[in-house]
Amino acid sequence: MERPAWAPPGIDISVPSVSRIYDYYLGGSHNFEVDRQAARRAMEFMPGLPKIMQANRAFMRRAVRHAVAEGITQFLDIGSGIPTFGNVHEIAQAASPGARVVYVDHDPVAVAHSHAVLLDDEHTGVVAADLRKPKEILAAPEVGRLLDFDRPVALLLVAVLHFLEDSDRPYEAVAELREALAPGSLLILTHASYEGIPLTEDVASGTVGVYRDIRNPLVMRTGGQISGFFEGFEMVEPGLVSMPDWRPDSTEGGEDGETPEDPYAFSGYAGVGRKA
């Protein structure tokens, strides 16, 4: 198997990565054949996966613009993945040029590519860390350099919590991060669920099986379970809803290729909460 020139040394290119699979769904180029094979297997059960990812990205951009409109200019994006067009720093800094963003991911390709993209951006940083260890994230030098936790921060947990099993204590991780945030901070979150998918659970579970086979379990939680991540936050209207239903922007479909009428776009949940 030929190693691409952009692949960081030491990366096992025979093992799929959820960050690179996500990059493939979005039409990116920073993925390996093993990632593409896993993505195609998942799409055999759920062919609308790219539509779900497009809706996820479109929600993220709307939520970031909402945060800036609320006066928030600091962003902590955990599970940020591989930078693609319209990433958090681009959206935030377009609305507020001094906005500061820290990206956090544990995938070495995502971290290396983020460093390369952001080399000359003094207002944006990258941290190699895992959501399962929030203390390490909060103690990271780049986090301390760029973010002032005495002021509101927008915490993004977009399409990441469903890769944490209950044994990883995801609710405790979110609570620990919440406690570090100043009042007025926002939690921006999306999460996969069987609810809303235009398939029977038996069929959709085939995709879950693909992720389990590559040792990246995909945990499909109910709306009620996902609401639990917002403990300590007041939900921003319209609450916990499907991604296209969160403050839709009619101008955004062309930008993202999102087609809100596509039933797959309404899979899973999105929400924004404000810390009182």
PDB file of C-alpha atoms in Angstrom:
ATOM      1  CA  MET A   1       0.000   0.000   0.000  1.00  0.00           C
ATOM      2  CA  GLU A   2       1.585   3.273  -1.109  1.00  0.00           C
ATOM      3  CA  ARG A   3       1.913   5.954   1.568  1.00  0.00           C
ATOM      4  CA  PRO A   4       0.715   9.417   0.448  1.00  0.00           C
ATOM      5  CA  ALA A   5       3.296  12.188   0.792  1.00  0.00           C
ATOM      6  CA  TRP A   6       0.992  14.124   3.168  1.00  0.00           C
ATOM      7  CA  ALA A   7       0.586  11.215   5.624  1.00  0.00           C
ATOM      8  CA  PRO A   8       2.491  11.894   8.883  1.00  0.00           C
ATOM      9  CA  PRO A   9       5.287   9.419   9.693  1.00  0.00           C
ATOM     10  CA  GLY A  10       4.211   6.536  11.878  1.00  0.00           C
ATOM     11  CA  ILE A  11       0.565   6.528  10.789  1.00  0.00           C
ATOM     12  CA  ASP A  12      -0.750   3.024  10.143  1.00  0.00           C
ATOM     13  CA  ILE A  13      -2.492   3.510   6.820  1.00  0.00           C
ATOM     14  CA  SER A  14      -4.030   0.026   7.038  1.00  0.00           C
ATOM     15  CA  VAL A  15      -6.336   1.053   9.923  1.00  0.00           C
ATOM     16  CA  PRO A  16      -9.470   3.146   9.202  1.00  0.00           C
ATOM     17  CA  SER A  17     -10.050   6.404  11.082  1.00  0.00           C
ATOM     18  CA  VAL A  18     -13.407   8.046  11.758  1.00  0.00           C
ATOM     19  CA  SER A  19     -11.904  11.485  11.005  1.00  0.00           C
ATOM     20  CA  ARG A  20     -10.715  10.362   7.591  1.00  0.00           C
ATOM     21  CA  ILE A  21     -13.977   8.513   6.863  1.00  0.00           C
ATOM     22  CA  TYR A  22     -15.826  11.752   7.658  1.00  0.00           C
ATOM     23  CA  ASP A  23     -13.446  13.588   5.322  1.00  0.00           C
ATOM     24  CA  TYR A  24     -14.351  11.109   2.581  1.00  0.00           C
ATOM     25  CA  TYR A  25     -18.092  11.622   3.112  1.00  0.00           C
ATOM     26  CA  LEU A  26     -17.534  15.364   2.661  1.00  0.00           C
ATOM     27  CA  GLY A  27     -15.581  14.877  -0.560  1.00  0.00           C
ATOM     28  CA  GLY A  28     -12.179  15.566   1.000  1.00  0.00           C
ATOM     29  CA  SER A  29      -8.856  14.184  -0.164  1.00  0.00           C
ATOM     30  CA  HIS A  30      -7.153  13.393   3.156  1.00  0.00           C
ATOM     31  CA  ASN A  31      -8.234   9.786   3.474  1.00  0.00           C
ATOM     32  CA  PHE A  32      -6.727   6.410   2.655  1.00  0.00           C
ATOM     33  CA  GLU A  33      -8.161   3.535   0.637  1.00  0.00           C
ATOM     34  CA  VAL A  34      -8.917   1.662   3.863  1.00  0.00           C
ATOM     35  CA  ASP A  35     -11.047   4.639   4.988  1.00  0.00           C
ATOM     36  CA  ARG A  36     -12.867   4.758   1.661  1.00  0.00           C
ATOM     37  CA  GLN A  37     -13.581   1.025   1.840  1.00  0.00           C
ATOM     38  CA  ALA A  38     -15.076   1.369   5.331  1.00  0.00           C
ATOM     39  CA  ALA A  39     -17.160   4.366   4.229  1.00  0.00           C
ATOM     40  CA  ARG A  40     -18.504   2.508   1.215  1.00  0.00           C
ATOM     41  CA  ARG A  41     -19.430  -0.488   3.411  1.00  0.00           C
ATOM     42  CA  ALA A  42     -21.305   1.823   5.788  1.00  0.00           C
ATOM     43  CA  MET A  43     -23.098   3.442   2.853  1.00  0.00           C
ATOM     44  CA  GLU A  44     -24.321   0.044   1.651  1.00  0.00           C
ATOM     45  CA  PHE A  45     -26.677   0.134   4.652  1.00  0.00           C
ATOM     46  CA  MET A  46     -27.161   3.904   4.875  1.00  0.00           C
ATOM     47  CA  PRO A  47     -26.572   5.499   1.455  1.00  0.00           C
ATOM     48  CA  GLY A  48     -27.480   8.958   2.742  1.00  0.00           C
ATOM     49  CA  LEU A  49     -24.441   9.276   5.029  1.00  0.00           C
ATOM     50  CA  PRO A  50     -22.883  12.098   2.944  1.00  0.00           C
ATOM     51  CA  LYS A  51     -26.164  14.044   3.216  1.00  0.00           C
ATOM     52  CA  ILE A  52     -26.094  13.611   6.995  1.00  0.00           C
ATOM     53  CA  MET A  53     -22.524  14.948   7.140  1.00  0.00           C
ATOM     54  CA  GLN A  54     -23.402  17.919   4.926  1.00  0.00           C
ATOM     55  CA  ALA A  55     -26.327  18.759   7.221  1.00  0.00           C
ATOM     56  CA  ASN A  56     -23.994  18.423  10.200  1.00  0.00           C
ATOM     57  CA  ARG A  57     -21.509  20.906   8.717  1.00  0.00           C
ATOM     58  CA  ALA A  58     -24.265  23.329   7.744  1.00  0.00           C
ATOM     59  CA  PHE A  59     -25.639  23.295  11.310  1.00  0.00           C
ATOM     60  CA  MET A  60     -22.155  23.892  12.704  1.00  0.00           C
ATOM     61  CA  ARG A  61     -21.700  26.979  10.568  1.00  0.00           C
ATOM     62  CA  ARG A  62     -25.085  28.408  11.555  1.00  0.00           C
ATOM     63  CA  ALA A  63     -24.337  27.770  15.225  1.00  0.00           C
ATOM     64  CA  VAL A  64     -20.925  29.464  15.000  1.00  0.00           C
ATOM     65  CA  ARG A  65     -22.480  32.522  13.377  1.00  0.00           C
ATOM     66  CA  HIS A  66     -25.114  32.536  16.144  1.00  0.00           C
ATOM     67  CA  ALA A  67     -22.365  32.445  18.775  1.00  0.00           C
ATOM     68  CA  VAL A  68     -20.600  35.425  17.218  1.00  0.00           C
ATOM     69  CA  ALA A  69     -23.906  37.287  17.026  1.00  0.00           C
ATOM     70  CA  GLU A  70     -24.236  36.648  20.778  1.00  0.00           C
ATOM     71  CA  GLY A  71     -20.847  38.299  21.321  1.00  0.00           C
ATOM     72  CA  ILE A  72     -18.781  35.112  21.692  1.00  0.00           C
ATOM     73  CA  THR A  73     -15.405  35.241  19.960  1.00  0.00           C
ATOM     74  CA  GLN A  74     -13.714  32.189  21.548  1.00  0.00           C
ATOM     75  CA  PHE A  75     -14.245  28.661  20.270  1.00  0.00           C
ATOM     76  CA  LEU A  76     -13.072  25.272  21.549  1.00  0.00           C
ATOM     77  CA  ASP A  77     -13.803  22.621  18.897  1.00  0.00           C
ATOM     78  CA  ILE A  78     -13.229  19.114  20.272  1.00  0.00           C
ATOM     79  CA  GLY A  79     -13.232  16.263  17.766  1.00  0.00           C
ATOM     80  CA  SER A  80     -12.653  18.833  15.035  1.00  0.00           C
ATOM     81  CA  GLY A  81     -11.449  16.384  12.394  1.00  0.00           C
ATOM     82  CA  ILE A  82      -9.606  17.273   9.205  1.00  0.00           C
ATOM     83  CA  PRO A  83     -10.001  20.932   8.158  1.00  0.00           C
ATOM     84  CA  THR A  84     -12.253  21.413   5.159  1.00  0.00           C
ATOM     85  CA  PHE A  85     -13.751  24.468   3.497  1.00  0.00           C
ATOM     86  CA  GLY A  86     -15.873  26.490   5.887  1.00  0.00           C
ATOM     87  CA  ASN A  87     -14.261  25.305   9.107  1.00  0.00           C
ATOM     88  CA  VAL A  88     -14.954  27.021  12.447  1.00  0.00           C
ATOM     89  CA  HIS A  89     -12.118  29.550  12.264  1.00  0.00           C
ATOM     90  CA  GLU A  90     -13.138  30.656   8.765  1.00  0.00           C
ATOM     91  CA  ILE A  91     -16.761  31.207   9.759  1.00  0.00           C
ATOM     92  CA  ALA A  92     -15.958  32.847  13.104  1.00  0.00           C
ATOM     93  CA  GLN A  93     -13.215  35.122  11.776  1.00  0.00           C
ATOM     94  CA  ALA A  94     -15.317  36.185   8.797  1.00  0.00           C
ATOM     95  CA  ALA A  95     -17.886  37.467  11.288  1.00  0.00           C
ATOM     96  CA  SER A  96     -15.370  38.682  13.887  1.00  0.00           C
ATOM     97  CA  PRO A  97     -11.767  38.996  12.619  1.00  0.00           C
ATOM     98  CA  GLY A  98     -10.223  38.663  16.076  1.00  0.00           C
ATOM     99  CA  ALA A  99     -12.049  35.444  16.943  1.00  0.00           C
ATOM    100  CA  ARG A 100      -9.875  32.777  18.551  1.00  0.00           C
ATOM    101  CA  VAL A 101     -10.285  29.077  17.861  1.00  0.00           C
ATOM    102  CA  VAL A 102      -8.637  25.972  19.297  1.00  0.00           C
ATOM    103  CA  TYR A 103      -9.104  22.689  17.446  1.00  0.00           C
ATOM    104  CA  VAL A 104      -8.729  19.438  19.380  1.00  0.00           C
ATOM    105  CA  ASP A 105      -8.483  15.959  17.871  1.00  0.00           C
ATOM    106  CA  HIS A 106      -6.703  12.703  18.639  1.00  0.00           C
ATOM    107  CA  ASP A 107      -6.308  11.618  15.001  1.00  0.00           C
ATOM    108  CA  PRO A 108      -2.673  12.327  13.960  1.00  0.00           C
ATOM    109  CA  VAL A 109      -3.687  13.085  10.351  1.00  0.00           C
ATOM    110  CA  ALA A 110      -6.290  15.604  11.524  1.00  0.00           C
ATOM    111  CA  VAL A 111      -3.775  17.247  13.863  1.00  0.00           C
ATOM    112  CA  ALA A 112      -0.961  17.353  11.302  1.00  0.00           C
ATOM    113  CA  HIS A 113      -3.171  18.745   8.561  1.00  0.00           C
ATOM    114  CA  SER A 114      -4.651  21.312  10.933  1.00  0.00           C
ATOM    115  CA  HIS A 115      -1.148  22.506  11.841  1.00  0.00           C
ATOM    116  CA  ALA A 116      -0.307  22.866   8.146  1.00  0.00           C
ATOM    117  CA  VAL A 117      -3.483  24.789   7.309  1.00  0.00           C
ATOM    118  CA  LEU A 118      -3.190  27.115  10.309  1.00  0.00           C
ATOM    119  CA  LEU A 119       0.552  27.716  10.264  1.00  0.00           C
ATOM    120  CA  ASP A 120       0.273  31.485   9.811  1.00  0.00           C
ATOM    121  CA  ASP A 121      -2.900  32.081  11.852  1.00  0.00           C
ATOM    122  CA  GLU A 122      -1.912  33.418  15.265  1.00  0.00           C
ATOM    123  CA  HIS A 123      -5.528  33.405  16.449  1.00  0.00           C
ATOM    124  CA  THR A 124      -6.019  29.667  15.890  1.00  0.00           C
ATOM    125  CA  GLY A 125      -4.350  26.684  17.546  1.00  0.00           C
ATOM    126  CA  VAL A 126      -4.341  22.897  17.396  1.00  0.00           C
ATOM    127  CA  VAL A 127      -4.144  20.415  20.277  1.00  0.00           C
ATOM    128  CA  ALA A 128      -3.605  16.655  20.083  1.00  0.00           C
ATOM    129  CA  ALA A 129      -5.884  15.350  22.835  1.00  0.00           C
ATOM    130  CA  ASP A 130      -8.919  13.178  23.506  1.00  0.00           C
ATOM    131  CA  LEU A 131     -12.384  14.170  24.747  1.00  0.00           C
ATOM    132  CA  ARG A 132     -12.136  11.282  27.204  1.00  0.00           C
ATOM    133  CA  LYS A 133      -9.449  13.289  29.066  1.00  0.00           C
ATOM    134  CA  PRO A 134     -10.896  16.799  29.488  1.00  0.00           C
ATOM    135  CA  LYS A 135      -8.261  17.816  32.061  1.00  0.00           C
ATOM    136  CA  GLU A 136      -5.549  17.376  29.429  1.00  0.00           C
ATOM    137  CA  ILE A 137      -7.497  19.524  26.980  1.00  0.00           C
ATOM    138  CA  LEU A 138      -8.026  22.330  29.495  1.00  0.00           C
ATOM    139  CA  ALA A 139      -4.368  22.237  30.564  1.00  0.00           C
ATOM    140  CA  ALA A 140      -2.976  22.325  27.014  1.00  0.00           C
ATOM    141  CA  PRO A 141      -0.667  25.313  26.393  1.00  0.00           C
ATOM    142  CA  GLU A 142      -2.491  26.342  23.197  1.00  0.00           C
ATOM    143  CA  VAL A 143      -5.778  26.418  25.090  1.00  0.00           C
ATOM    144  CA  GLY A 144      -4.216  28.633  27.750  1.00  0.00           C
ATOM    145  CA  ARG A 145      -2.624  30.898  25.142  1.00  0.00           C
ATOM    146  CA  LEU A 146      -5.735  31.509  23.092  1.00  0.00           C
ATOM    147  CA  LEU A 147      -8.777  31.138  25.347  1.00  0.00           C
ATOM    148  CA  ASP A 148      -9.787  33.181  28.387  1.00  0.00           C
ATOM    149  CA  PHE A 149     -12.156  31.056  30.457  1.00  0.00           C
ATOM    150  CA  ASP A 150     -13.201  34.081  32.467  1.00  0.00           C
ATOM    151  CA  ARG A 151     -15.167  35.100  29.365  1.00  0.00           C
ATOM    152  CA  PRO A 152     -17.763  33.071  27.424  1.00  0.00           C
ATOM    153  CA  VAL A 153     -16.503  30.317  25.139  1.00  0.00           C
ATOM    154  CA  ALA A 154     -18.403  28.318  22.535  1.00  0.00           C
ATOM    155  CA  LEU A 155     -17.666  24.630  23.132  1.00  0.00           C
ATOM    156  CA  LEU A 156     -18.255  22.530  20.013  1.00  0.00           C
ATOM    157  CA  LEU A 157     -18.879  18.794  20.378  1.00  0.00           C
ATOM    158  CA  VAL A 158     -20.036  18.190  16.831  1.00  0.00           C
ATOM    159  CA  ALA A 159     -20.387  14.562  15.694  1.00  0.00           C
ATOM    160  CA  VAL A 160     -17.997  13.320  18.368  1.00  0.00           C
ATOM    161  CA  LEU A 161     -19.944  12.184  21.447  1.00  0.00           C
ATOM    162  CA  HIS A 162     -21.500   9.268  19.562  1.00  0.00           C
ATOM    163  CA  PHE A 163     -18.003   7.755  19.352  1.00  0.00           C
ATOM    164  CA  LEU A 164     -17.802   7.583  23.140  1.00  0.00           C
ATOM    165  CA  GLU A 165     -19.339   4.534  24.779  1.00  0.00           C
ATOM    166  CA  ASP A 166     -21.025   4.813  28.156  1.00  0.00           C
ATOM    167  CA  SER A 167     -17.942   3.198  29.696  1.00  0.00           C
ATOM    168  CA  ASP A 168     -15.961   6.238  28.493  1.00  0.00           C
ATOM    169  CA  ARG A 169     -18.086   8.384  30.842  1.00  0.00           C
ATOM    170  CA  PRO A 170     -19.136  10.933  28.198  1.00  0.00           C
ATOM    171  CA  TYR A 171     -21.597  12.767  30.463  1.00  0.00           C
ATOM    172  CA  GLU A 172     -18.876  13.270  33.061  1.00  0.00           C
ATOM    173  CA  ALA A 173     -16.488  14.571  30.388  1.00  0.00           C
ATOM    174  CA  VAL A 174     -19.030  17.141  29.196  1.00  0.00           C
ATOM    175  CA  ALA A 175     -19.794  18.155  32.797  1.00  0.00           C
ATOM    176  CA  GLU A 176     -16.090  18.687  33.511  1.00  0.00           C
ATOM    177  CA  LEU A 177     -15.757  20.913  30.461  1.00  0.00           C
ATOM    178  CA  ARG A 178     -18.952  22.764  31.420  1.00  0.00           C
ATOM    179  CA  GLU A 179     -17.552  23.582  34.852  1.00  0.00           C
ATOM    180  CA  ALA A 180     -14.564  25.299  33.203  1.00  0.00           C
ATOM    181  CA  LEU A 181     -16.823  27.597  31.166  1.00  0.00           C
ATOM    182  CA  ALA A 182     -17.915  31.091  32.176  1.00  0.00           C
ATOM    183  CA  PRO A 183     -21.614  31.977  32.351  1.00  0.00           C
ATOM    184  CA  GLY A 184     -22.938  32.872  28.910  1.00  0.00           C
ATOM    185  CA  SER A 185     -20.841  30.161  27.236  1.00  0.00           C
ATOM    186  CA  LEU A 186     -22.487  27.940  24.629  1.00  0.00           C
ATOM    187  CA  LEU A 187     -22.479  24.184  24.050  1.00  0.00           C
ATOM    188  CA  ILE A 188     -22.888  23.372  20.333  1.00  0.00           C
ATOM    189  CA  LEU A 189     -23.612  19.670  19.829  1.00  0.00           C
ATOM    190  CA  THR A 190     -24.720  17.103  17.275  1.00  0.00           C
ATOM    191  CA  HIS A 191     -25.238  13.409  17.912  1.00  0.00           C
ATOM    192  CA  ALA A 192     -26.260  10.362  15.880  1.00  0.00           C
ATOM    193  CA  SER A 193     -29.502   8.571  16.685  1.00  0.00           C
ATOM    194  CA  TYR A 194     -31.734   5.944  15.145  1.00  0.00           C
ATOM    195  CA  GLU A 195     -34.488   8.529  15.543  1.00  0.00           C
ATOM    196  CA  GLY A 196     -35.096  10.418  12.313  1.00  0.00           C
ATOM    197  CA  ILE A 197     -33.230   8.036  10.011  1.00  0.00           C
ATOM    198  CA  PRO A 198     -35.476   7.034   7.072  1.00  0.00           C
ATOM    199  CA  LEU A 199     -34.623   3.349   7.592  1.00  0.00           C
ATOM    200  CA  THR A 200     -35.639   0.631   9.974  1.00  0.00           C
ATOM    201  CA  GLU A 201     -33.345   0.234  12.947  1.00  0.00           C
ATOM    202  CA  ASP A 202     -32.403  -3.245  11.717  1.00  0.00           C
ATOM    203  CA  VAL A 203     -31.081  -1.828   8.432  1.00  0.00           C
ATOM    204  CA  ALA A 204     -29.399   1.208   9.999  1.00  0.00           C
ATOM    205  CA  SER A 205     -27.686  -1.033  12.540  1.00  0.00           C
ATOM    206  CA  GLY A 206     -25.632  -2.411   9.635  1.00  0.00           C
ATOM    207  CA  THR A 207     -23.759   0.902   9.549  1.00  0.00           C
ATOM    208  CA  VAL A 208     -23.249   0.720  13.312  1.00  0.00           C
ATOM    209  CA  GLY A 209     -21.763  -2.732  12.757  1.00  0.00           C
ATOM    210  CA  VAL A 210     -19.239  -1.369  10.251  1.00  0.00           C
ATOM    211  CA  TYR A 211     -17.952   1.145  12.799  1.00  0.00           C
ATOM    212  CA  ARG A 212     -17.826  -1.560  15.456  1.00  0.00           C
ATOM    213  CA  ASP A 213     -15.787  -3.753  13.101  1.00  0.00           C
ATOM    214  CA  ILE A 214     -13.176  -0.990  12.677  1.00  0.00           C
ATOM    215  CA  ARG A 215     -13.030  -0.606  16.474  1.00  0.00           C
ATOM    216  CA  ASN A 216     -14.662   2.800  16.530  1.00  0.00           C
ATOM    217  CA  PRO A 217     -18.067   1.976  18.027  1.00  0.00           C
ATOM    218  CA  LEU A 218     -20.890   4.295  16.937  1.00  0.00           C
ATOM    219  CA  VAL A 219     -23.313   4.762  19.834  1.00  0.00           C
ATOM    220  CA  MET A 220     -26.823   5.689  18.712  1.00  0.00           C
ATOM    221  CA  ARG A 221     -28.515   7.483  21.608  1.00  0.00           C
ATOM    222  CA  THR A 222     -32.128   8.571  21.943  1.00  0.00           C
ATOM    223  CA  GLY A 223     -33.209  12.187  22.004  1.00  0.00           C
ATOM    224  CA  GLY A 224     -33.756  11.890  25.748  1.00  0.00           C
ATOM    225  CA  GLN A 225     -30.256  10.548  26.296  1.00  0.00           C
ATOM    226  CA  ILE A 226     -28.735  13.284  24.131  1.00  0.00           C
ATOM    227  CA  SER A 227     -30.630  15.930  26.100  1.00  0.00           C
ATOM    228  CA  GLY A 228     -28.685  14.740  29.140  1.00  0.00           C
ATOM    229  CA  PHE A 229     -25.513  16.277  27.726  1.00  0.00           C
ATOM    230  CA  PHE A 230     -27.132  19.706  28.142  1.00  0.00           C
ATOM    231  CA  GLU A 231     -27.466  19.416  31.917  1.00  0.00           C
ATOM    232  CA  GLY A 232     -26.421  22.782  33.344  1.00  0.00           C
ATOM    233  CA  PHE A 233     -27.253  24.585  30.097  1.00  0.00           C
ATOM    234  CA  GLU A 234     -30.436  26.369  29.038  1.00  0.00           C
ATOM    235  CA  MET A 235     -31.483  25.223  25.586  1.00  0.00           C
ATOM    236  CA  VAL A 236     -31.461  27.900  22.885  1.00  0.00           C
ATOM    237  CA  GLU A 237     -34.572  27.941  20.690  1.00  0.00           C
ATOM    238  CA  PRO A 238     -35.685  25.783  18.911  1.00  0.00           C
ATOM    239  CA  GLY A 239     -34.173  23.259  21.333  1.00  0.00           C
ATOM    240  CA  LEU A 240     -32.915  19.786  20.437  1.00  0.00           C
ATOM    241  CA  VAL A 241     -34.057  19.168  16.856  1.00  0.00           C
ATOM    242  CA  SER A 242     -32.905  17.627  13.598  1.00  0.00           C
ATOM    243  CA  MET A 243     -29.950  19.463  12.059  1.00  0.00           C
ATOM    244  CA  PRO A 244     -31.798  21.247   9.210  1.00  0.00           C
ATOM    245  CA  ASP A 245     -34.499  22.351  11.679  1.00  0.00           C
ATOM    246  CA  TRP A 246     -32.067  24.345  13.847  1.00  0.00           C
ATOM    247  CA  ARG A 247     -32.536  27.946  12.631  1.00  0.00           C
ATOM    248  CA  PRO A 248     -32.443  27.052   8.927  1.00  0.00           C
ATOM    249  CA  ASP A 249     -30.808  29.457   6.506  1.00  0.00           C
ATOM    250  CA  SER A 250     -32.321  29.312   3.027  1.00  0.00           C
ATOM    251  CA  THR A 251     -29.086  30.598   1.490  1.00  0.00           C
ATOM    252  CA  GLU A 252     -26.978  27.772   2.828  1.00  0.00           C
ATOM    253  CA  GLY A 253     -28.114  24.841   0.709  1.00  0.00           C
ATOM    254  CA  GLY A 254     -26.063  25.905  -2.281  1.00  0.00           C
ATOM    255  CA  GLU A 255     -22.951  26.471  -0.211  1.00  0.00           C
ATOM    256  CA  ASP A 256     -22.945  23.043   1.382  1.00  0.00           C
ATOM    257  CA  GLY A 257     -24.775  20.996  -1.178  1.00  0.00           C
ATOM    258  CA  GLU A 258     -27.262  20.336   1.624  1.00  0.00           C
ATOM    259  CA  THR A 259     -30.745  19.533   0.403  1.00  0.00           C
ATOM    260  CA  PRO A 260     -32.969  19.853   3.481  1.00  0.00           C
ATOM    261  CA  GLU A 261     -35.764  17.998   1.737  1.00  0.00           C
ATOM    262  CA  ASP A 262     -33.540  14.915   1.585  1.00  0.00           C
ATOM    263  CA  PRO A 263     -34.870  12.681   4.387  1.00  0.00           C
ATOM    264  CA  TYR A 264     -31.378  11.620   5.471  1.00  0.00           C
ATOM    265  CA  ALA A 265     -30.523  15.222   6.402  1.00  0.00           C
ATOM    266  CA  PHE A 266     -33.027  14.947   9.278  1.00  0.00           C
ATOM    267  CA  SER A 267     -31.201  12.023  10.941  1.00  0.00           C
ATOM    268  CA  GLY A 268     -29.969  12.517  14.482  1.00  0.00           C
ATOM    269  CA  TYR A 269     -30.077  15.623  16.654  1.00  0.00           C
ATOM    270  CA  ALA A 270     -28.513  19.068  17.005  1.00  0.00           C
ATOM    271  CA  GLY A 271     -28.788  21.669  19.712  1.00  0.00           C
ATOM    272  CA  VAL A 272     -27.224  24.682  21.374  1.00  0.00           C
ATOM    273  CA  GLY A 273     -27.285  25.364  25.104  1.00  0.00           C
ATOM    274  CA  ARG A 274     -26.259  28.433  27.104  1.00  0.00           C
ATOM    275  CA  LYS A 275     -24.615  28.204  30.500  1.00  0.00           C
ATOM    276  CA  ALA A 276     -26.531  30.327  32.978  1.00  0.00           C
TER     277      ALA A 276
END
